Amino acid sequence: MDEITVRGTKILSSNGHFVIRAGELFDGRDIYHNVDIEVKDGRIARVFQDRANIDCPILDFSNQFVMPGLIEAHVHLSGMHTQEPYRRYFENNDLRLIRALRHAEELLAHGYTTIREMGAKGRGIGIRQGIEKGVCNGPRILTSIEFLSPTGGHGDWPIFPYDFVKEKSLRSILVDGPEECVKAIRYLLREGADVLKIVTATGSFGQPYDNMRFRPCFSLQEILSMSEEAHAQGKKIAAHVVGDIGLRNALDGNIDTLEHCFFNFNQHPELLDEIVKRHVYLVPTLSIIKWFGEYEEQNGNVHAADNFYYNLERHGEFVKAAWNAGVPIACGTDENGMHGQGRCPEEYVLLTKAGIPEIDVLRSATNVASEVLGIADIGTIATGKIADVLVLEKSPIDNISVLTDKQNITCVFQG
């Protein structure tokens, strides 16, 4: 069995034959006790409880908690480390690549065996290929490469000259009109994108909750042209959704996953019925709102910080209402390196604070997230699945915060 240590965590992989013996098992759906997981050639051959004699090595974790590898549904491997616009974008690309690689390593060390990298000058393609070729370590990566924004939209940077921003695709690819939109989708798929991402509105998460103003980005015609092209090529399309107008356009535009989905739920409760009706997935990213609040607090902007923290509570109320209504929720944080790395498990704590039970949060971090990514081979421990397995010293069922402690991880099996 191959064994390496990545940023303090033991990572194991093997094409051989062995058994993982679990004292307590969360299989991505339910809890079981005293379970054996037989692994052959990187996949789960069978899961059983009869403790039968097997002629292969047994890795005994009888006193520990075993679960599928974690899945992060919204992260950015950008290599950025500051929100200051000049230092954020005008930095040596090699240095940013090194930071992004360390970010990927840190995610694996925290038990994330698969991530969905959502662009914004991300380094997902290069790192993905490096991991596949065995020249670096990290989780399985699905990437959007870039996200798409219209001129003046969320991905534009008006503090810089327009021609420069458009030519360099400084933050996103700027496209206007259905023809440019479709061409950009085709370009990203040509370059190897696994998922597409667009923005439907723009505005700050830190606005006063009861007087929020968001500006739409793409027209409904533009959104439909992109979603139709993505679906025609067998790919899912995600949208950065803020404000009621952004949510309405995303739903009417046949978007598959709602990223953030931050809007005034108190003023527009009817939109939850539309989310349920359209059968879309929600990736609420509570963490990024919390981190923005911390950033403002650290810089002495108490009023701004309070706005973020208040909005975090209100957004949590919407997420709980969505969960109660049966909306499938996947865990994603919008972690991008600028607020630290390896903080993704904080999302689990915030979801439980919002009122979602621990076991359902674990489902959102594994099985439901695999559905969002469209990979049936991961997210559960079951016969035929890829053997992505996380072994923990302490159970997160009664205390989800143990997942934030890397010292609680015994080892990670990666395929």
CSV table of C-alpha atoms in Angstrom, one decimal:
chain,number,residue,atom,x,y,z
A,1,MET,CA,0.0,0.0,0.0
A,2,ASP,CA,1.3,3.4,-1.0
A,3,GLU,CA,1.5,5.8,2.0
A,4,ILE,CA,2.5,9.5,2.0
A,5,THR,CA,2.1,12.4,4.4
A,6,VAL,CA,0.5,15.5,3.0
A,7,ARG,CA,0.6,18.6,5.3
A,8,GLY,CA,0.5,16.4,8.4
A,9,THR,CA,-2.1,13.9,7.3
A,10,LYS,CA,-1.5,10.3,6.3
A,11,ILE,CA,-2.8,9.6,2.8
A,12,LEU,CA,-3.1,6.0,1.6
A,13,SER,CA,-3.8,4.6,-1.9
A,14,SER,CA,-3.5,1.2,-3.3
A,15,ASN,CA,-4.4,-1.0,-6.2
A,16,GLY,CA,-4.2,-4.0,-3.9
A,17,HIS,CA,-6.7,-5.9,-1.8
A,18,PHE,CA,-7.4,-5.1,1.9
A,19,VAL,CA,-10.2,-4.5,4.4
A,20,ILE,CA,-11.0,-1.4,6.4
A,21,ARG,CA,-12.6,-2.4,9.7
A,22,ALA,CA,-14.8,0.3,11.0
A,23,GLY,CA,-16.2,0.6,14.6
A,24,GLU,CA,-18.8,3.2,13.5
A,25,LEU,CA,-19.5,3.8,9.8
A,26,PHE,CA,-21.4,6.6,8.1
A,27,ASP,CA,-21.8,5.4,4.6
A,28,GLY,CA,-23.0,8.7,3.1
A,29,ARG,CA,-26.6,8.0,4.1
A,30,ASP,CA,-26.9,6.2,7.4
A,31,ILE,CA,-24.9,5.1,10.5
A,32,TYR,CA,-23.8,1.5,11.1
A,33,HIS,CA,-21.6,-0.3,13.6
A,34,ASN,CA,-18.9,-2.9,13.3
A,35,VAL,CA,-18.6,-2.9,9.5
A,36,ASP,CA,-15.9,-4.3,7.2
A,37,ILE,CA,-15.2,-2.6,3.9
A,38,GLU,CA,-13.4,-4.7,1.4
A,39,VAL,CA,-11.3,-2.8,-1.1
A,40,LYS,CA,-9.9,-4.2,-4.4
A,41,ASP,CA,-8.0,-2.2,-7.0
A,42,GLY,CA,-9.1,1.2,-5.6
A,43,ARG,CA,-12.8,0.4,-5.4
A,44,ILE,CA,-15.1,-1.0,-2.7
A,45,ALA,CA,-15.7,-4.7,-3.4
A,46,ARG,CA,-18.3,-5.2,-0.7
A,47,VAL,CA,-19.5,-3.8,2.7
A,48,PHE,CA,-20.5,-6.4,5.3
A,49,GLN,CA,-21.0,-6.9,9.0
A,50,ASP,CA,-20.4,-10.6,9.6
A,51,ARG,CA,-16.6,-10.2,10.3
A,52,ALA,CA,-15.8,-13.1,7.9
A,53,ASN,CA,-12.3,-14.3,7.5
A,54,ILE,CA,-10.7,-12.8,4.5
A,55,ASP,CA,-7.3,-13.7,3.1
A,56,CYS,CA,-5.9,-10.1,2.9
A,57,PRO,CA,-4.6,-7.4,5.2
A,58,ILE,CA,-7.1,-5.9,7.7
A,59,LEU,CA,-6.7,-2.3,8.7
A,60,ASP,CA,-8.4,-2.2,12.1
A,61,PHE,CA,-10.2,1.0,13.0
A,62,SER,CA,-12.7,-0.7,15.4
A,63,ASN,CA,-12.6,2.2,17.8
A,64,GLN,CA,-12.9,4.9,15.2
A,65,PHE,CA,-15.3,6.7,12.9
A,66,VAL,CA,-15.2,5.9,9.2
A,67,MET,CA,-17.0,7.9,6.4
A,68,PRO,CA,-16.7,8.8,2.8
A,69,GLY,CA,-14.1,11.4,1.8
A,70,LEU,CA,-15.4,14.9,2.0
A,71,ILE,CA,-16.5,16.8,-1.1
A,72,GLU,CA,-16.2,20.6,-1.3
A,73,ALA,CA,-18.7,21.9,-3.8
A,74,HIS,CA,-17.5,25.5,-4.2
A,75,VAL,CA,-13.8,26.5,-3.8
A,76,HIS,CA,-11.3,28.7,-5.7
A,77,LEU,CA,-7.7,27.6,-6.2
A,78,SER,CA,-6.7,31.1,-7.2
A,79,GLY,CA,-3.5,31.4,-5.2
A,80,MET,CA,-4.6,34.9,-4.1
A,81,HIS,CA,-4.1,36.0,-0.5
A,82,THR,CA,-5.4,39.6,-0.3
A,83,GLN,CA,-8.5,41.5,-1.2
A,84,GLU,CA,-6.5,44.6,-2.2
A,85,PRO,CA,-7.2,44.8,-5.9
A,86,TYR,CA,-3.7,45.6,-7.2
A,87,ARG,CA,-1.8,43.0,-5.1
A,88,ARG,CA,-4.7,40.6,-5.7
A,89,TYR,CA,-4.3,40.5,-9.5
A,90,PHE,CA,-0.9,41.8,-10.2
A,91,GLU,CA,1.3,39.2,-8.7
A,92,ASN,CA,3.7,36.6,-10.2
A,93,ASN,CA,1.6,33.8,-11.7
A,94,ASP,CA,4.1,31.1,-10.6
A,95,LEU,CA,3.8,32.3,-7.0
A,96,ARG,CA,0.1,32.1,-7.2
A,97,LEU,CA,0.3,28.6,-8.6
A,98,ILE,CA,2.4,27.5,-5.7
A,99,ARG,CA,-0.1,28.9,-3.2
A,100,ALA,CA,-2.9,27.3,-5.1
A,101,LEU,CA,-1.1,23.9,-5.0
A,102,ARG,CA,-0.6,24.2,-1.2
A,103,HIS,CA,-4.3,25.1,-0.9
A,104,ALA,CA,-5.1,21.8,-2.8
A,105,GLU,CA,-2.8,19.9,-0.5
A,106,GLU,CA,-4.4,21.5,2.6
A,107,LEU,CA,-7.9,20.5,1.4
A,108,LEU,CA,-6.7,16.8,1.0
A,109,ALA,CA,-5.1,17.0,4.4
A,110,HIS,CA,-8.5,18.0,5.9
A,111,GLY,CA,-10.1,14.9,4.3
A,112,TYR,CA,-11.4,16.4,1.1
A,113,THR,CA,-10.9,13.8,-1.6
A,114,THR,CA,-12.9,15.7,-4.3
A,115,ILE,CA,-13.5,19.4,-4.9
A,116,ARG,CA,-15.4,21.6,-7.4
A,117,GLU,CA,-13.1,24.5,-8.3
A,118,MET,CA,-15.2,27.5,-9.5
A,119,GLY,CA,-12.8,29.7,-11.5
A,120,ALA,CA,-12.0,33.3,-10.7
A,121,LYS,CA,-8.5,32.9,-12.0
A,122,GLY,CA,-8.3,29.5,-10.5
A,123,ARG,CA,-5.5,27.1,-11.2
A,124,GLY,CA,-7.8,24.0,-11.4
A,125,ILE,CA,-6.7,22.7,-14.8
A,126,GLY,CA,-3.0,22.7,-14.1
A,127,ILE,CA,-3.2,21.2,-10.6
A,128,ARG,CA,-5.8,18.7,-11.8
A,129,GLN,CA,-3.4,17.5,-14.5
A,130,GLY,CA,-0.5,17.4,-12.0
A,131,ILE,CA,-2.5,15.3,-9.6
A,132,GLU,CA,-3.6,12.9,-12.4
A,133,LYS,CA,0.0,12.5,-13.6
A,134,GLY,CA,1.3,11.9,-10.0
A,135,VAL,CA,3.6,14.9,-9.9
A,136,CYS,CA,1.7,16.6,-7.0
A,137,ASN,CA,-0.9,15.7,-4.3
A,138,GLY,CA,-4.4,16.9,-3.9
A,139,PRO,CA,-8.1,16.0,-4.2
A,140,ARG,CA,-9.9,15.0,-7.3
A,141,ILE,CA,-10.7,18.3,-9.1
A,142,LEU,CA,-13.7,19.4,-11.2
A,143,THR,CA,-13.1,22.9,-12.5
A,144,SER,CA,-15.0,25.6,-14.3
A,145,ILE,CA,-11.6,27.2,-15.3
A,146,GLU,CA,-13.2,30.7,-15.4
A,147,PHE,CA,-16.6,32.1,-14.7
A,148,LEU,CA,-18.6,34.2,-17.2
A,149,SER,CA,-19.8,37.8,-16.6
A,150,PRO,CA,-21.2,40.5,-18.8
A,151,THR,CA,-19.6,43.9,-19.1
A,152,GLY,CA,-20.1,45.8,-15.9
A,153,GLY,CA,-21.2,42.6,-14.1
A,154,HIS,CA,-19.8,40.8,-11.1
A,155,GLY,CA,-16.7,39.6,-12.9
A,156,ASP,CA,-15.8,43.1,-14.3
A,157,TRP,CA,-13.3,45.4,-12.5
A,158,PRO,CA,-14.3,49.0,-13.3
A,159,ILE,CA,-11.3,50.4,-11.3
A,160,PHE,CA,-9.2,49.3,-14.3
A,161,PRO,CA,-9.5,50.3,-18.0
A,162,TYR,CA,-12.1,48.2,-19.8
A,163,ASP,CA,-10.0,47.1,-22.7
A,164,PHE,CA,-7.3,45.8,-20.3
A,165,VAL,CA,-9.9,43.9,-18.1
A,166,LYS,CA,-11.5,42.3,-21.1
A,167,GLU,CA,-8.3,41.4,-22.9
A,168,LYS,CA,-6.7,39.8,-19.8
A,169,SER,CA,-9.9,38.3,-18.5
A,170,LEU,CA,-8.7,39.8,-15.2
A,171,ARG,CA,-11.4,38.3,-13.0
A,172,SER,CA,-13.7,36.5,-15.4
A,173,ILE,CA,-14.4,36.2,-19.1
A,174,LEU,CA,-16.5,39.2,-20.2
A,175,VAL,CA,-19.2,38.3,-22.7
A,176,ASP,CA,-22.2,40.2,-24.0
A,177,GLY,CA,-25.1,38.9,-26.1
A,178,PRO,CA,-26.2,35.3,-26.7
A,179,GLU,CA,-23.6,34.6,-29.5
A,180,GLU,CA,-20.6,35.6,-27.3
A,181,CYS,CA,-22.1,33.7,-24.4
A,182,VAL,CA,-22.4,30.5,-26.3
A,183,LYS,CA,-18.9,30.9,-27.8
A,184,ALA,CA,-17.4,31.3,-24.3
A,185,ILE,CA,-19.2,28.1,-23.1
A,186,ARG,CA,-17.8,26.2,-26.1
A,187,TYR,CA,-14.3,27.7,-25.4
A,188,LEU,CA,-14.3,26.6,-21.8
A,189,LEU,CA,-15.5,23.1,-22.7
A,190,ARG,CA,-12.8,22.9,-25.3
A,191,GLU,CA,-10.2,23.8,-22.7
A,192,GLY,CA,-11.4,21.0,-20.4
A,193,ALA,CA,-14.0,22.6,-18.1
A,194,ASP,CA,-16.0,20.0,-16.1
A,195,VAL,CA,-18.7,22.5,-15.1
A,196,LEU,CA,-19.8,26.0,-16.2
A,197,LYS,CA,-20.3,29.0,-14.0
A,198,ILE,CA,-22.0,32.3,-14.6
A,199,VAL,CA,-23.2,35.2,-12.6
A,200,THR,CA,-26.9,36.4,-12.6
A,201,ALA,CA,-26.6,39.5,-10.4
A,202,THR,CA,-24.0,41.5,-8.5
A,203,GLY,CA,-23.9,43.2,-5.1
A,204,SER,CA,-22.3,42.9,-1.7
A,205,PHE,CA,-23.1,40.3,0.9
A,206,GLY,CA,-22.7,43.1,3.5
A,207,GLN,CA,-25.6,45.3,2.5
A,208,PRO,CA,-28.3,46.1,5.1
A,209,TYR,CA,-30.5,43.1,4.9
A,210,ASP,CA,-33.8,44.9,4.9
A,211,ASN,CA,-32.7,47.3,2.2
A,212,MET,CA,-30.6,45.2,-0.2
A,213,ARG,CA,-30.1,46.3,-3.8
A,214,PHE,CA,-28.7,43.9,-6.4
A,215,ARG,CA,-28.2,44.6,-10.1
A,216,PRO,CA,-28.9,41.9,-12.7
A,217,CYS,CA,-26.0,40.8,-14.9
A,218,PHE,CA,-27.0,38.7,-17.8
A,219,SER,CA,-30.4,38.9,-19.5
A,220,LEU,CA,-32.6,35.9,-19.4
A,221,GLN,CA,-32.0,35.3,-23.1
A,222,GLU,CA,-28.2,35.2,-22.4
A,223,ILE,CA,-28.6,32.9,-19.5
A,224,LEU,CA,-30.8,30.5,-21.5
A,225,SER,CA,-28.4,30.4,-24.3
A,226,MET,CA,-25.6,29.4,-21.9
A,227,SER,CA,-27.6,26.8,-20.0
A,228,GLU,CA,-28.9,25.3,-23.2
A,229,GLU,CA,-25.4,25.0,-24.7
A,230,ALA,CA,-24.0,23.5,-21.5
A,231,HIS,CA,-26.8,20.9,-21.2
A,232,ALA,CA,-26.5,20.1,-24.9
A,233,GLN,CA,-22.9,19.1,-24.2
A,234,GLY,CA,-23.8,17.1,-21.2
A,235,LYS,CA,-22.4,19.6,-18.6
A,236,LYS,CA,-24.0,21.2,-15.5
A,237,ILE,CA,-24.1,25.0,-15.1
A,238,ALA,CA,-23.9,26.8,-11.8
A,239,ALA,CA,-24.7,30.4,-11.1
A,240,HIS,CA,-23.5,33.0,-8.5
A,241,VAL,CA,-26.9,34.1,-7.3
A,242,VAL,CA,-27.6,37.2,-5.2
A,243,GLY,CA,-30.8,39.2,-4.8
A,244,ASP,CA,-34.3,38.2,-5.8
A,245,ILE,CA,-33.7,39.3,-9.4
A,246,GLY,CA,-30.6,37.1,-9.6
A,247,LEU,CA,-32.5,34.1,-8.2
A,248,ARG,CA,-35.5,34.6,-10.5
A,249,ASN,CA,-33.3,34.8,-13.6
A,250,ALA,CA,-31.3,31.7,-12.5
A,251,LEU,CA,-34.5,29.7,-12.0
A,252,ASP,CA,-36.0,30.8,-15.3
A,253,GLY,CA,-32.7,30.3,-17.0
A,254,ASN,CA,-32.6,26.6,-16.1
A,255,ILE,CA,-29.5,26.8,-13.9
A,256,ASP,CA,-28.6,23.5,-12.1
A,257,THR,CA,-27.0,24.8,-8.9
A,258,LEU,CA,-27.6,28.0,-7.0
A,259,GLU,CA,-24.3,29.2,-5.5
A,260,HIS,CA,-24.7,31.4,-2.4
A,261,CYS,CA,-28.4,32.2,-3.2
A,262,PHE,CA,-28.3,35.2,-0.9
A,263,PHE,CA,-31.5,37.3,-1.0
A,264,ASN,CA,-34.0,38.8,1.4
A,265,PHE,CA,-36.0,35.7,2.1
A,266,ASN,CA,-38.3,37.6,4.5
A,267,GLN,CA,-39.5,39.8,1.6
A,268,HIS,CA,-39.6,37.0,-1.0
A,269,PRO,CA,-40.6,33.7,0.7
A,270,GLU,CA,-42.4,32.7,-2.5
A,271,LEU,CA,-39.1,32.2,-4.2
A,272,LEU,CA,-38.5,29.1,-2.0
A,273,ASP,CA,-41.5,27.5,-3.6
A,274,GLU,CA,-40.0,28.1,-7.0
A,275,ILE,CA,-36.7,26.5,-5.9
A,276,VAL,CA,-38.5,23.4,-4.8
A,277,LYS,CA,-40.6,23.3,-8.0
A,278,ARG,CA,-37.5,23.6,-10.2
A,279,HIS,CA,-35.6,20.7,-8.4
A,280,VAL,CA,-32.4,22.7,-8.3
A,281,TYR,CA,-29.5,22.2,-5.8
A,282,LEU,CA,-28.4,24.8,-3.3
A,283,VAL,CA,-24.8,25.5,-2.3
A,284,PRO,CA,-25.3,28.2,0.4
A,285,THR,CA,-21.7,29.1,1.3
A,286,LEU,CA,-22.4,30.5,4.7
A,287,SER,CA,-18.7,30.5,5.5
A,288,ILE,CA,-17.7,33.3,3.1
A,289,ILE,CA,-20.2,35.7,4.7
A,290,LYS,CA,-18.7,34.9,8.1
A,291,TRP,CA,-15.1,35.4,6.8
A,292,PHE,CA,-16.0,38.8,5.3
A,293,GLY,CA,-17.3,39.8,8.7
A,294,GLU,CA,-14.1,38.7,10.4
A,295,TYR,CA,-12.1,40.6,7.8
A,296,GLU,CA,-14.0,43.8,8.5
A,297,GLU,CA,-13.8,43.3,12.2
A,298,GLN,CA,-10.0,42.7,12.1
A,299,ASN,CA,-9.7,46.0,10.2
A,300,GLY,CA,-11.7,47.9,12.7
A,301,ASN,CA,-14.9,48.3,10.6
A,302,VAL,CA,-17.3,47.3,13.3
A,303,HIS,CA,-20.5,48.4,11.6
A,304,ALA,CA,-19.6,46.6,8.4
A,305,ALA,CA,-18.7,43.5,10.3
A,306,ASP,CA,-22.0,43.6,12.2
A,307,ASN,CA,-23.8,43.8,8.8
A,308,PHE,CA,-22.1,40.6,7.6
A,309,TYR,CA,-22.8,38.8,10.9
A,310,TYR,CA,-26.5,39.8,10.8
A,311,ASN,CA,-26.8,38.7,7.2
A,312,LEU,CA,-25.2,35.4,8.1
A,313,GLU,CA,-27.9,34.7,10.6
A,314,ARG,CA,-30.7,35.7,8.1
A,315,HIS,CA,-29.1,33.6,5.4
A,316,GLY,CA,-28.9,30.7,7.8
A,317,GLU,CA,-32.7,31.0,8.4
A,318,PHE,CA,-33.3,30.7,4.7
A,319,VAL,CA,-31.0,27.7,4.4
A,320,LYS,CA,-33.0,26.0,7.3
A,321,ALA,CA,-36.3,26.8,5.5
A,322,ALA,CA,-34.9,25.4,2.3
A,323,TRP,CA,-33.8,22.2,4.1
A,324,ASN,CA,-37.2,21.9,5.7
A,325,ALA,CA,-38.8,22.2,2.3
A,326,GLY,CA,-36.7,19.4,0.9
A,327,VAL,CA,-34.2,21.4,-1.2
A,328,PRO,CA,-31.0,19.3,-1.6
A,329,ILE,CA,-28.1,21.2,0.0
A,330,ALA,CA,-24.5,20.6,-0.8
A,331,CYS,CA,-21.6,21.9,1.3
A,332,GLY,CA,-19.4,24.6,-0.3
A,333,THR,CA,-17.6,27.5,1.3
A,334,ASP,CA,-16.2,29.9,-1.5
A,335,GLU,CA,-12.8,29.4,0.2
A,336,ASN,CA,-10.3,31.2,-2.0
A,337,GLY,CA,-7.1,31.5,0.1
A,338,MET,CA,-7.7,35.1,1.0
A,339,HIS,CA,-9.3,34.2,4.3
A,340,GLY,CA,-6.9,31.3,5.1
A,341,GLN,CA,-6.8,27.8,3.8
A,342,GLY,CA,-8.2,24.6,5.2
A,343,ARG,CA,-11.2,26.3,6.7
A,344,CYS,CA,-13.8,24.5,4.7
A,345,PRO,CA,-15.1,22.4,7.6
A,346,GLU,CA,-16.3,25.6,9.3
A,347,GLU,CA,-19.3,25.4,6.9
A,348,TYR,CA,-20.5,22.3,8.7
A,349,VAL,CA,-20.5,24.1,12.0
A,350,LEU,CA,-22.5,27.0,10.5
A,351,LEU,CA,-25.0,24.7,9.0
A,352,THR,CA,-25.7,23.0,12.3
A,353,LYS,CA,-26.0,26.4,14.0
A,354,ALA,CA,-28.6,27.2,11.4
A,355,GLY,CA,-30.6,24.2,12.6
A,356,ILE,CA,-29.6,21.3,10.3
A,357,PRO,CA,-28.9,18.0,12.1
A,358,GLU,CA,-25.3,16.8,12.0
A,359,ILE,CA,-26.1,13.6,10.0
A,360,ASP,CA,-27.8,15.7,7.3
A,361,VAL,CA,-24.8,18.0,7.2
A,362,LEU,CA,-22.6,14.9,6.6
A,363,ARG,CA,-25.0,13.9,3.8
A,364,SER,CA,-24.6,17.3,2.3
A,365,ALA,CA,-20.8,17.0,2.5
A,366,THR,CA,-20.7,13.6,0.8
A,367,ASN,CA,-23.7,12.0,-1.0
A,368,VAL,CA,-25.6,15.2,-1.9
A,369,ALA,CA,-22.4,16.9,-3.0
A,370,SER,CA,-21.6,14.0,-5.3
A,371,GLU,CA,-24.9,14.5,-7.0
A,372,VAL,CA,-24.1,18.2,-7.5
A,373,LEU,CA,-20.8,17.3,-9.1
A,374,GLY,CA,-22.5,14.6,-11.1
A,375,ILE,CA,-20.1,11.8,-10.1
A,376,ALA,CA,-22.0,8.7,-9.0
A,377,ASP,CA,-18.8,6.8,-8.1
A,378,ILE,CA,-18.1,8.9,-5.0
A,379,GLY,CA,-19.9,10.2,-1.9
A,380,THR,CA,-21.0,6.9,-0.5
A,381,ILE,CA,-19.3,3.8,0.8
A,382,ALA,CA,-21.0,1.1,-1.2
A,383,THR,CA,-20.1,-1.8,-3.5
A,384,GLY,CA,-18.6,-0.6,-6.7
A,385,LYS,CA,-17.8,2.9,-5.5
A,386,ILE,CA,-14.3,4.5,-5.6
A,387,ALA,CA,-12.6,3.9,-2.2
A,388,ASP,CA,-12.4,7.4,-1.0
A,389,VAL,CA,-12.5,6.9,2.8
A,390,LEU,CA,-11.9,9.2,5.8
A,391,VAL,CA,-11.0,7.7,9.2
A,392,LEU,CA,-11.5,9.9,12.3
A,393,GLU,CA,-10.5,9.6,15.9
A,394,LYS,CA,-13.8,11.1,17.1
A,395,SER,CA,-17.3,10.9,15.7
A,396,PRO,CA,-18.8,14.1,14.2
A,397,ILE,CA,-22.3,12.8,14.7
A,398,ASP,CA,-22.8,14.6,18.1
A,399,ASN,CA,-20.1,17.3,17.5
A,400,ILE,CA,-19.6,18.3,13.9
A,401,SER,CA,-16.8,20.7,14.9
A,402,VAL,CA,-14.4,17.8,15.2
A,403,LEU,CA,-14.1,17.9,11.4
A,404,THR,CA,-12.4,21.3,11.8
A,405,ASP,CA,-9.5,19.7,13.7
A,406,LYS,CA,-7.0,18.1,11.4
A,407,GLN,CA,-5.5,16.3,14.3
A,408,ASN,CA,-8.7,14.3,14.5
A,409,ILE,CA,-7.9,12.7,11.2
A,410,THR,CA,-6.3,9.3,11.4
A,411,CYS,CA,-5.8,8.8,7.7
A,412,VAL,CA,-7.4,9.5,4.3
A,413,PHE,CA,-7.8,6.7,1.7
A,414,GLN,CA,-7.8,8.3,-1.8
A,415,GLY,CA,-9.1,5.9,-4.4
